[in-house]
Short mmCIF file of C-alpha atoms and ligand atoms in Angstrom, two decimals:
data_model
loop_
_atom_site.label_atom_id
_atom_site.label_comp_id
_atom_site.label_asym_id
_atom_site.label_seq_id
_atom_site.Cartn_x
_atom_site.Cartn_y
_atom_site.Cartn_z
CA MET A 950 59.25 92.49 23.90
CA ARG A 951 61.20 92.77 20.69
CA LEU A 952 64.61 91.10 20.67
CA THR A 953 67.37 92.46 18.47
CA ALA A 954 71.04 91.58 18.06
CA GLY A 955 73.45 94.29 19.19
CA LYS A 956 77.18 95.05 19.08
CA SER A 957 79.55 95.59 22.00
CA SER A 958 79.40 99.39 21.76
CA ASP A 959 75.70 99.08 22.71
CA LEU A 960 76.88 98.11 26.20
CA ASP A 961 77.97 101.72 26.73
CA SER A 962 75.01 103.34 25.00
CA LYS A 963 72.60 105.82 26.51
CA VAL A 964 69.84 103.41 27.58
CA PRO A 965 67.98 103.19 30.91
CA LEU A 966 69.51 99.81 31.77
CA VAL A 967 72.40 97.62 30.71
CA VAL A 968 72.46 94.09 32.10
CA LEU A 969 75.61 92.00 32.28
CA LEU A 970 75.84 88.30 32.97
CA VAL A 971 78.87 87.96 35.22
CA PRO A 972 80.62 84.72 36.20
CA GLU A 973 82.77 84.42 39.31
CA GLY A 974 86.42 85.48 39.11
CA LYS A 975 88.32 87.98 37.01
CA GLY A 976 87.16 89.56 33.77
CA SER A 977 86.32 92.92 32.31
CA LEU A 978 82.76 94.16 32.52
CA ARG A 979 83.27 96.09 29.27
CA ALA A 980 80.45 98.54 29.90
CA GLY A 981 82.20 101.88 29.87
CA PRO A 982 82.74 104.03 32.99
CA LEU A 983 79.82 102.45 34.83
CA GLY A 984 81.35 99.03 34.14
CA LYS A 985 84.64 100.26 35.61
CA ARG A 986 82.86 101.28 38.80
CA ALA A 987 81.08 97.95 38.95
CA GLU A 988 84.44 96.19 38.52
CA GLY A 989 85.53 97.85 41.74
CA LEU A 990 82.48 96.40 43.48
CA VAL A 991 83.34 92.97 42.14
CA LYS A 992 86.92 93.35 43.42
CA SER A 993 85.74 94.40 46.85
CA LYS A 994 83.44 91.32 46.96
CA ALA A 995 80.31 93.49 47.31
CA PHE A 996 79.16 91.33 44.41
CA LYS A 997 80.35 87.71 44.40
CA ALA A 998 78.61 86.62 41.15
CA LYS A 999 76.91 83.67 42.84
CA LYS A 1000 74.17 82.09 40.74
CA ALA A 1001 71.29 84.56 40.22
CA GLU A 1002 72.83 87.11 42.61
CA THR A 1003 72.10 90.65 41.43
CA LEU A 1004 73.49 94.12 41.96
CA VAL A 1005 72.34 97.43 40.46
CA VAL A 1006 74.73 100.36 40.06
CA HIS A 1007 73.21 103.72 39.16
CA ALA A 1008 75.05 106.28 37.03
CA GLU A 1009 76.25 109.52 38.67
CA SER A 1010 76.86 111.44 35.45
CA SER A 1011 75.11 111.66 32.12
CA GLY A 1012 76.21 109.70 29.05
CA GLY A 1013 76.25 105.92 28.91
CA PRO A 1014 73.60 103.74 30.55
CA ARG A 1015 71.65 105.17 33.48
CA ALA A 1016 71.96 101.94 35.43
CA LEU A 1017 73.93 98.72 35.25
CA LEU A 1018 72.57 95.43 36.55
CA LEU A 1019 74.98 92.62 37.25
CA VAL A 1020 73.55 89.11 37.27
CA GLY A 1021 75.76 86.47 38.86
CA MET A 1022 76.33 83.27 36.92
CA GLY A 1023 78.47 81.22 39.34
CA LYS A 1024 81.50 79.44 37.91
CA ALA A 1025 81.90 80.17 34.19
CA LYS A 1026 82.51 76.49 33.38
CA GLU A 1027 79.29 75.44 35.09
CA VAL A 1028 76.94 77.94 33.45
CA THR A 1029 73.91 76.04 32.18
CA ARG A 1030 71.38 77.06 29.56
CA ALA A 1031 68.74 77.05 32.29
CA LEU A 1032 70.72 79.59 34.29
CA VAL A 1033 71.18 81.82 31.24
CA ARG A 1034 67.41 81.65 30.61
CA ARG A 1035 66.84 82.60 34.23
CA ALA A 1036 69.26 85.53 33.84
CA GLY A 1037 67.19 86.74 30.90
CA LEU A 1038 64.08 86.51 33.06
CA ILE A 1039 65.79 88.50 35.82
CA ALA A 1040 67.06 91.10 33.34
CA GLY A 1041 63.63 91.74 31.84
CA THR A 1042 61.87 91.75 35.21
CA ARG A 1043 64.33 94.25 36.71
CA GLY A 1044 64.20 96.34 33.55
CA ALA A 1045 60.42 96.57 33.91
CA ALA A 1046 60.70 97.48 37.61
CA LEU A 1047 63.04 100.33 36.67
CA GLY A 1048 60.60 101.48 34.01
CA ALA A 1049 63.12 100.94 31.22
CA LYS A 1050 61.62 101.02 27.73
CA LYS A 1051 64.76 99.56 26.23
CA ILE A 1052 67.45 97.41 27.79
CA VAL A 1053 70.77 96.11 26.54
CA VAL A 1054 71.96 92.69 27.69
CA GLY A 1055 75.46 91.29 27.37
CA THR A 1056 78.09 89.30 29.18
CA ALA A 1057 81.33 90.01 31.01
CA SER A 1058 84.41 89.22 28.92
CA SER A 1059 84.90 85.96 30.86
CA LEU A 1060 81.63 84.49 29.57
CA GLU A 1061 81.03 83.66 25.92
CA LEU A 1062 77.58 82.51 24.89
CA ASP A 1063 77.04 79.89 22.21
CA GLN A 1064 73.98 79.74 19.96
CA GLU A 1065 71.98 77.64 22.39
CA ALA A 1066 72.74 79.88 25.36
CA LEU A 1067 71.87 82.96 23.34
CA GLY A 1068 68.53 81.37 22.48
CA ALA A 1069 67.91 80.65 26.14
CA LEU A 1070 68.76 84.24 27.06
CA GLY A 1071 66.24 85.44 24.51
CA GLU A 1072 63.62 83.04 25.86
CA GLY A 1073 64.14 84.33 29.39
CA LEU A 1074 63.75 87.93 28.26
CA VAL A 1075 60.50 87.23 26.43
CA LEU A 1076 59.22 85.14 29.35
CA SER A 1077 59.71 88.19 31.58
CA ALA A 1078 57.35 90.23 29.39
CA TYR A 1079 54.28 88.11 30.18
CA ARG A 1080 51.56 89.97 32.09
CA TYR A 1081 48.34 88.45 33.37
CA PRO A 1082 45.76 90.35 31.30
CA VAL A 1083 42.92 90.88 33.80
CA LYS A 1084 44.59 92.65 36.71
CA LYS A 1085 46.41 95.86 35.94
CA SER A 1086 50.10 95.22 36.44
CA ASP A 1087 52.32 97.70 38.26
CA SER A 1088 55.10 97.35 35.72
CA THR A 1089 55.35 97.50 31.96
CA PRO A 1090 57.92 95.27 30.30
CA PRO A 1091 60.61 96.91 28.19
CA GLY A 1092 59.50 97.13 24.57
CA GLN A 1093 62.92 96.19 23.27
CA ALA A 1094 65.89 94.15 24.42
CA VAL A 1095 69.17 94.45 22.53
CA VAL A 1096 71.26 91.35 23.09
CA VAL A 1097 75.00 91.62 22.62
CA SER A 1098 76.90 88.41 21.89
CA GLY A 1099 79.66 87.15 19.66
CA VAL A 1100 77.36 84.49 18.29
CA ARG A 1101 77.16 83.97 14.52
CA GLY A 1102 73.63 84.27 13.20
CA ALA A 1103 72.50 85.95 16.41
CA ALA A 1104 69.55 87.70 14.78
CA ALA A 1105 68.04 84.43 13.59
CA VAL A 1106 68.60 82.73 16.94
CA LEU A 1107 66.88 85.59 18.76
CA LYS A 1108 64.01 85.66 16.30
CA ASN A 1109 63.38 81.96 16.83
CA ALA A 1110 63.55 82.37 20.62
CA GLN A 1111 61.04 85.21 20.43
CA GLN A 1112 58.60 83.31 18.21
CA VAL A 1113 58.65 80.17 20.34
CA THR A 1114 58.40 82.05 23.62
CA GLU A 1115 55.47 84.11 22.42
CA GLY A 1116 53.73 80.75 22.02
CA THR A 1117 54.71 79.91 25.60
CA ASN A 1118 53.34 83.23 26.84
CA LEU A 1119 50.04 82.67 25.04
CA ALA A 1120 49.76 79.29 26.78
CA ARG A 1121 50.47 81.00 30.12
CA GLU A 1122 47.78 83.59 29.53
CA LEU A 1123 45.16 81.01 28.61
CA GLY A 1124 46.12 78.96 31.65
CA ASP A 1125 45.98 81.83 34.12
CA LEU A 1126 42.62 83.15 32.88
CA PRO A 1127 39.77 81.90 35.09
CA GLY A 1128 37.05 79.56 33.90
CA ASN A 1129 34.45 82.29 33.44
CA LEU A 1130 36.72 84.17 31.03
CA CYS A 1131 38.53 81.28 29.41
CA ASP A 1132 35.70 78.89 28.58
CA PRO A 1133 35.37 76.59 25.55
CA ASN A 1134 34.18 79.53 23.42
CA HIS A 1135 37.25 81.55 24.39
CA LEU A 1136 39.62 78.69 23.54
CA LYS A 1137 37.84 78.34 20.21
CA SER A 1138 38.13 82.03 19.38
CA ILE A 1139 41.81 82.23 20.36
CA ALA A 1140 42.61 79.08 18.37
CA ARG A 1141 40.82 80.56 15.38
CA LYS A 1142 42.74 83.85 15.72
CA VAL A 1143 46.06 81.99 15.86
CA CYS A 1144 45.12 80.09 12.71
CA THR A 1145 43.96 83.15 10.81
CA ALA A 1146 47.09 85.12 11.73
CA GLY A 1147 49.41 82.20 11.00
CA LYS A 1148 47.67 80.89 7.87
CA LEU A 1149 46.77 77.54 9.40
CA ARG A 1150 43.65 75.56 8.60
CA PHE A 1151 41.12 75.81 11.42
CA LYS A 1152 38.06 73.78 12.16
CA ALA A 1153 35.80 73.66 15.20
CA HIS A 1154 33.62 70.59 15.58
CA ASP A 1155 30.65 71.82 17.61
CA LYS A 1156 28.15 69.76 19.54
CA ALA A 1157 26.01 68.98 16.50
CA ALA A 1158 29.07 67.83 14.57
CA LEU A 1159 30.32 65.79 17.51
CA LYS A 1160 26.92 64.08 17.69
CA ARG A 1161 27.16 63.23 13.99
CA MET A 1162 30.65 61.86 14.60
CA LYS A 1163 29.26 59.82 17.52
CA MET A 1164 31.84 61.34 19.88
CA GLY A 1165 30.07 60.05 22.96
CA GLY A 1166 33.05 60.62 25.26
CA ILE A 1167 33.35 64.39 25.12
CA LEU A 1168 29.57 64.71 24.88
CA ALA A 1169 29.13 62.72 28.10
CA VAL A 1170 31.52 64.97 30.01
CA ASN A 1171 29.82 68.05 28.55
CA ALA A 1172 26.33 66.87 29.55
CA GLY A 1173 26.53 68.53 32.97
CA SER A 1174 27.69 71.90 31.62
CA ASP A 1175 25.58 74.79 30.36
CA LEU A 1176 28.42 75.77 28.01
CA PRO A 1177 29.20 74.24 24.63
CA CYS A 1178 32.00 71.78 23.92
CA TYR A 1179 34.28 71.58 20.91
CA ILE A 1180 36.98 69.56 19.31
CA LEU A 1181 39.28 72.04 17.57
CA GLU A 1182 41.66 71.30 14.71
CA MET A 1183 44.59 73.56 13.80
CA GLU A 1184 46.69 72.39 10.89
CA TYR A 1185 50.13 73.48 9.69
CA LYS A 1186 50.88 71.89 6.34
CA PRO A 1187 54.03 72.91 4.44
CA ALA A 1188 54.12 72.36 0.67
CA ARG A 1189 56.42 69.37 1.13
CA TYR A 1190 56.52 67.25 4.25
CA LYS A 1191 57.79 63.86 5.29
CA LYS A 1192 55.94 63.29 8.56
CA THR A 1193 52.57 64.07 10.03
CA ILE A 1194 52.47 64.65 13.78
CA CYS A 1195 49.29 65.15 15.78
CA ILE A 1196 49.41 67.07 19.06
CA VAL A 1197 46.38 66.59 21.29
CA GLY A 1198 45.53 68.81 24.27
CA LYS A 1199 43.12 68.36 27.19
CA GLY A 1200 41.00 71.51 27.44
CA LEU A 1201 38.84 71.29 30.56
CA THR A 1202 38.22 74.98 31.16
CA PHE A 1203 37.00 74.02 34.62
CA ASP A 1204 36.98 70.64 36.31
CA ALA A 1205 34.62 70.53 39.29
CA GLY A 1206 34.75 66.73 39.17
CA GLY A 1207 31.12 66.41 38.06
CA ILE A 1208 28.87 64.16 40.17
CA SER A 1209 32.06 62.77 41.77
CA LEU A 1210 32.50 66.34 43.01
CA LYS A 1211 35.95 67.49 44.09
CA PRO A 1212 36.50 68.84 47.63
CA ALA A 1213 36.20 72.65 47.87
CA GLY A 1214 39.80 73.26 49.00
CA GLY A 1215 41.94 74.22 46.05
CA MET A 1216 39.17 73.64 43.52
CA GLU A 1217 39.84 77.09 42.05
CA GLU A 1218 43.06 75.70 40.62
CA MET A 1219 41.00 73.54 38.30
CA LYS A 1220 40.79 76.52 35.97
CA TYR A 1221 44.22 75.22 34.92
CA ASP A 1222 42.75 71.95 33.67
CA MET A 1223 43.05 73.25 30.10
CA CYS A 1224 46.82 73.73 30.17
CA GLY A 1225 47.35 70.87 27.70
CA ALA A 1226 45.05 72.67 25.28
CA ALA A 1227 46.75 75.99 26.00
CA ALA A 1228 50.15 74.48 25.20
CA THR A 1229 48.75 72.99 22.00
CA ILE A 1230 47.42 76.38 20.88
CA GLY A 1231 50.64 78.15 21.93
CA LEU A 1232 52.66 75.51 20.07
CA MET A 1233 50.63 76.01 16.88
CA LYS A 1234 51.22 79.76 17.15
CA ALA A 1235 54.96 79.07 17.41
CA VAL A 1236 54.89 76.56 14.56
CA ALA A 1237 53.01 79.01 12.33
CA ALA A 1238 55.75 81.58 12.98
CA THR A 1239 58.88 79.42 12.67
CA LYS A 1240 57.53 77.17 9.89
CA PRO A 1241 59.50 73.97 10.58
CA LYS A 1242 60.47 72.02 7.46
CA ASP A 1243 59.33 68.54 6.58
CA VAL A 1244 56.63 68.15 9.23
CA ARG A 1245 52.92 68.62 8.98
CA VAL A 1246 51.54 69.40 12.43
CA ILE A 1247 47.94 69.08 13.50
CA GLY A 1248 46.93 70.47 16.87
CA ILE A 1249 43.74 68.96 18.26
CA VAL A 1250 41.98 70.27 21.35
CA GLY A 1251 39.05 68.73 23.19
CA THR A 1252 37.36 71.39 25.30
CA THR A 1253 34.47 71.43 27.75
CA GLU A 1254 33.74 72.00 31.43
CA ASN A 1255 33.15 69.13 33.86
CA MET A 1256 30.22 70.14 36.07
CA PRO A 1257 27.68 68.46 38.33
CA SER A 1258 24.02 68.93 37.38
CA GLY A 1259 20.80 67.02 36.81
CA SER A 1260 21.91 66.30 33.28
CA ALA A 1261 25.50 65.35 34.15
CA TYR A 1262 26.95 61.93 33.35
CA LYS A 1263 27.00 59.56 36.31
CA PRO A 1264 29.13 56.82 37.84
CA GLY A 1265 28.02 53.53 36.33
CA ASP A 1266 27.08 55.08 32.99
CA VAL A 1267 28.42 53.35 29.91
CA VAL A 1268 29.24 55.67 27.02
CA THR A 1269 30.15 54.84 23.43
CA THR A 1270 33.11 56.85 22.09
CA GLY A 1271 33.80 57.93 18.51
CA SER A 1272 36.06 54.91 18.07
CA GLY A 1273 33.15 52.58 18.87
CA LYS A 1274 34.79 51.48 22.12
CA THR A 1275 32.65 51.72 25.24
CA ILE A 1276 33.71 53.25 28.55
CA GLU A 1277 32.31 52.40 31.96
CA VAL A 1278 32.30 55.56 34.03
CA ILE A 1279 33.58 54.70 37.50
CA ASN A 1280 34.41 58.24 38.54
CA THR A 1281 33.15 61.32 36.71
CA ASP A 1282 36.25 63.18 37.92
CA ALA A 1283 38.38 60.99 35.64
CA GLU A 1284 36.91 63.03 32.79
CA GLY A 1285 40.10 64.06 30.96
CA ARG A 1286 40.68 60.58 29.59
CA VAL A 1287 37.03 60.38 28.50
CA VAL A 1288 37.38 63.61 26.49
CA LEU A 1289 40.77 62.53 25.13
CA SER A 1290 39.38 59.17 23.96
CA ASP A 1291 37.53 61.08 21.24
CA ALA A 1292 40.23 63.69 20.56
CA ILE A 1293 42.92 61.00 20.16
CA HIS A 1294 40.61 58.93 17.98
CA LEU A 1295 40.10 61.95 15.73
CA ALA A 1296 43.90 62.33 15.51
CA THR A 1297 44.23 58.78 14.12
CA LYS A 1298 42.07 59.84 11.14
CA PHE A 1299 44.98 61.91 9.83
CA GLU A 1300 47.10 58.74 9.66
CA PRO A 1301 49.89 60.46 11.59
CA ASP A 1302 53.38 59.12 12.18
CA ALA A 1303 53.00 59.96 15.86
CA ILE A 1304 50.48 61.29 18.35
CA ILE A 1305 51.64 63.29 21.36
CA ASP A 1306 49.05 64.34 23.89
CA MET A 1307 49.44 66.84 26.71
CA ALA A 1308 47.00 66.64 29.58
CA THR A 1309 46.65 67.73 33.20
CA LEU A 1310 45.43 64.21 33.71
CA THR A 1311 46.13 63.04 37.23
CA GLY A 1312 46.83 64.35 40.71
CA ALA A 1313 48.99 61.25 41.09
CA VAL A 1314 51.66 62.61 38.76
CA VAL A 1315 51.99 65.67 41.01
CA VAL A 1316 52.53 63.31 43.95
CA ALA A 1317 55.19 61.44 41.96
CA LEU A 1318 57.11 64.29 40.30
CA GLY A 1319 55.93 67.55 41.85
CA HIS A 1320 56.15 70.49 39.47
CA GLU A 1321 59.60 69.58 38.15
CA ALA A 1322 58.72 67.39 35.20
CA ALA A 1323 55.92 65.96 33.12
CA GLY A 1324 55.27 62.24 33.32
CA LEU A 1325 56.13 60.74 29.94
CA PHE A 1326 54.27 57.58 28.97
CA SER A 1327 54.90 55.71 25.73
CA LYS A 1328 55.47 52.21 24.47
CA ASP A 1329 57.48 53.59 21.54
CA ASP A 1330 61.17 53.84 22.47
CA LYS A 1331 62.06 56.10 19.54
CA LEU A 1332 59.39 58.59 20.50
CA VAL A 1333 60.55 58.49 24.10
CA ALA A 1334 64.12 59.19 22.98
CA ARG A 1335 63.02 62.13 20.83
CA LEU A 1336 61.13 63.71 23.67
CA GLU A 1337 63.91 63.10 26.16
CA GLU A 1338 66.36 64.79 23.80
CA ALA A 1339 64.04 67.74 23.30
CA ALA A 1340 63.61 67.99 27.08
CA ALA A 1341 67.37 68.07 27.59
CA ARG A 1342 67.67 70.91 25.06
CA THR A 1343 64.78 73.01 26.37
CA ASP A 1344 64.83 72.34 30.12
CA GLU A 1345 61.17 71.37 29.98
CA LYS A 1346 61.75 68.11 31.77
CA VAL A 1347 60.05 64.79 31.19
CA TRP A 1348 60.38 61.63 33.22
CA HIS A 1349 59.74 58.31 31.50
CA MET A 1350 57.20 56.32 33.50
CA PRO A 1351 56.46 52.62 32.97
CA SER A 1352 53.70 51.17 30.79
CA TYR A 1353 53.39 47.65 32.19
CA GLU A 1354 50.77 45.24 30.92
CA ALA A 1355 49.31 45.10 34.41
CA TYR A 1356 48.07 48.66 33.89
CA ASP A 1357 46.27 47.60 30.70
CA GLU A 1358 44.63 44.83 32.71
CA ALA A 1359 43.67 47.22 35.50
CA VAL A 1360 41.48 49.39 33.25
CA LYS A 1361 39.46 46.47 31.90
CA SER A 1362 35.77 46.60 32.75
CA LYS A 1363 33.04 44.12 33.53
CA TRP A 1364 30.42 46.24 31.75
CA ALA A 1365 32.26 47.89 28.88
CA ASP A 1366 35.49 47.70 26.85
CA ILE A 1367 37.31 49.79 29.40
CA ARG A 1368 36.71 51.66 32.66
CA ASN A 1369 37.78 55.20 33.37
CA SER A 1370 39.31 54.55 36.77
CA ALA A 1371 41.24 51.70 38.31
CA GLY A 1372 41.54 53.30 41.74
CA ARG A 1373 44.45 54.97 43.49
CA ASP A 1374 47.31 52.62 42.76
CA ALA A 1375 49.55 53.81 39.92
CA GLY A 1376 46.89 56.36 39.03
CA SER A 1377 48.97 58.09 36.35
CA CYS A 1378 50.07 54.82 34.77
CA THR A 1379 46.56 53.38 34.52
CA ALA A 1380 45.34 56.70 33.08
CA ALA A 1381 48.00 56.41 30.36
CA ALA A 1382 47.05 52.78 29.74
CA PHE A 1383 43.48 53.96 29.22
CA LEU A 1384 44.54 56.54 26.59
CA PHE A 1385 46.62 54.03 24.61
CA ASN A 1386 43.36 52.23 23.75
CA PHE A 1387 42.36 55.06 21.45
CA SER A 1388 45.50 55.66 19.35
CA GLY A 1389 44.85 52.69 17.05
CA GLY A 1390 48.44 51.47 16.88
CA VAL A 1391 49.95 54.87 15.99
CA PRO A 1392 53.13 55.58 18.01
CA HIS A 1393 51.76 57.56 20.93
CA ALA A 1394 53.35 59.53 23.74
CA HIS A 1395 51.29 60.90 26.60
CA LEU A 1396 52.60 63.79 28.69
CA ASP A 1397 50.86 64.13 32.03
CA VAL A 1398 51.50 67.81 32.74
CA ALA A 1399 49.33 68.14 35.87
CA GLY A 1400 52.40 69.18 37.87
CA ALA A 1401 54.54 70.82 35.20
CA ALA A 1402 51.85 73.09 33.73
CA TRP A 1403 51.45 75.43 36.66
CA GLU A 1404 52.72 76.16 40.16
CA MET A 1405 51.30 78.52 42.76
CA ALA A 1406 54.73 79.31 44.22
CA SER A 1407 57.24 81.48 42.44
CA LYS A 1408 60.42 79.59 41.68
CA GLU A 1409 63.78 80.65 40.31
CA ASP A 1410 62.43 84.10 39.48
CA PHE A 1411 59.48 82.66 37.60
CA PRO A 1412 56.22 84.14 38.91
CA PRO A 1413 53.40 81.92 40.24
CA GLY A 1414 50.90 80.61 37.72
CA ALA A 1415 50.92 78.82 34.39
CA ARG A 1416 54.31 77.85 32.96
CA GLY A 1417 53.32 77.33 29.36
CA PHE A 1418 55.00 73.94 29.68
CA GLY A 1419 55.17 71.92 26.49
CA VAL A 1420 55.46 74.67 23.91
CA ARG A 1421 59.26 74.86 23.96
CA LEU A 1422 59.56 71.08 24.39
CA LEU A 1423 57.35 70.07 21.49
CA HIS A 1424 58.48 72.90 19.24
CA ASP A 1425 62.04 71.64 19.66
CA ALA A 1426 60.96 68.05 19.00
CA LEU A 1427 59.12 69.09 15.83
CA ALA A 1428 61.93 71.31 14.58
CA ASN A 1429 64.35 68.38 14.96
CA TRP A 1430 62.04 65.60 13.73
N1 LIG B 1860 42.25 67.43 36.36
C1 LIG B 1860 42.34 66.37 37.27
C2 LIG B 1860 43.78 66.04 37.62
C3 LIG B 1860 44.49 67.01 38.50
C4 LIG B 1860 44.31 67.00 39.87
C5 LIG B 1860 45.42 67.87 37.97
C6 LIG B 1860 45.00 67.88 40.67
C7 LIG B 1860 46.13 68.73 38.78
C8 LIG B 1860 45.92 68.74 40.12
C9 LIG B 1860 41.71 65.10 36.70
O1 LIG B 1860 40.61 65.32 35.90
C10 LIG B 1860 41.26 64.29 37.86
O2 LIG B 1860 40.39 64.74 38.56
N2 LIG B 1860 41.85 63.11 38.04
C11 LIG B 1860 41.54 62.27 39.12
C12 LIG B 1860 41.44 60.85 38.59
C13 LIG B 1860 40.83 59.88 39.57
C14 LIG B 1860 39.38 60.23 39.82
C15 LIG B 1860 40.94 58.50 39.00
C16 LIG B 1860 42.64 62.40 40.16
O3 LIG B 1860 43.79 62.55 39.80
O4 LIG B 1860 42.32 62.39 41.34
MN1 LIG B 1861 38.84 65.49 37.03
ZN1 LIG B 1862 40.52 67.12 34.89
#
């Protein structure tokens, strides 16, 4: 969906659908004759403008828009960016259902958008255009959305929203694709495409290269799979930069648990175990498009399946990672951290100012936070603050979890430098403590996105499936670094 900035006369133009964001109370709908009729419906309380309430009015005569959709925004003073984003999502979804090729979106006179709200509206519209690529969808998203606002620099704001959200939608697509279609080869080919299109450096370390690099962590997890494994590098490097930031994503294209096999119920959802990698690839697509100043960004993805087989790694095994540190394998289902040990170690080679990893790492974080937020783990207060600020601006929520020394103690091993599981207690915290062993003193934040990355229920007009979580959050953090 292409976003463009419009003018108020567009609200009365001859398009299939005009959408108006309407707060409670008085105010002109400023959408020509159809708007006048809708104003009557507002007066008669047929439409109360409660949050996310909708009403469609169809035109009786020709000229002007064929239909008008009102989206309620609640009290004007309490309108949040999240609600405006949701209104954009509703507008695009309803536009598609009506078969509109072009829609115009604006606000009632009693609601003025600022730059941030306009961006959120644009994000919502582009989010609505995502379609799962395998099954034929019954609706086609509008090709164009004209957004009418009084905002200065509206075109640039909308362009940025579109570029970032297209990264989010790519992450959603990769997440929703099943393990037979989105395997390590697929992630590699999409990452390469993103790099070619966006003029980023791309490198795929294949199995032979990983052996040369002594990356015994990812190789151990891959041992049970018939498919290849890779560590991918995607690098954005502006001519002048002040900081180097590495983003690392967990890319388990399917996690059966390995020899510590998962129960059958719900195992199909483990196709989503590459959502950290998907967000990393989507983020790099966004970064390549928006070209943030002053930061060099390197996206690193570790990708493999985790399968049981005669050649699979086993509980009790001790593996030597690329960093030289050894891991005692307690549970082969705690494979994400084993893969990330090598991916994070590779990140340190770029001497970055910070490492941020995204991983669907633990079921425990879903127990703690549900699907509302990612668990944020870091011992670096400045990095925590940055990510919390970015979360507040993007509504991709993070919750700062503790990193007590006791968790570092809990992952110590009798047989190796570290063990990959310390049992049930504080499962997400001990997983984070494990990861911190491989960042070599570089400021490191770990985002456990096991809950935030996908949800099988639809919520607030967002369809079930992958959320693309992390793209908007980290793009914002990078743009404001
Ligand atoms: N990919 C899973 C984590 C997961 C589970 C994400 C459910 C989303 C929903 C991860 O590889 C895993 O299996 N973790 C184990 C760790 C345990 C064996 C220490 C877990 O959380 O149970
Ligand atoms: Mn697992
Ligand atoms: Zn996993």
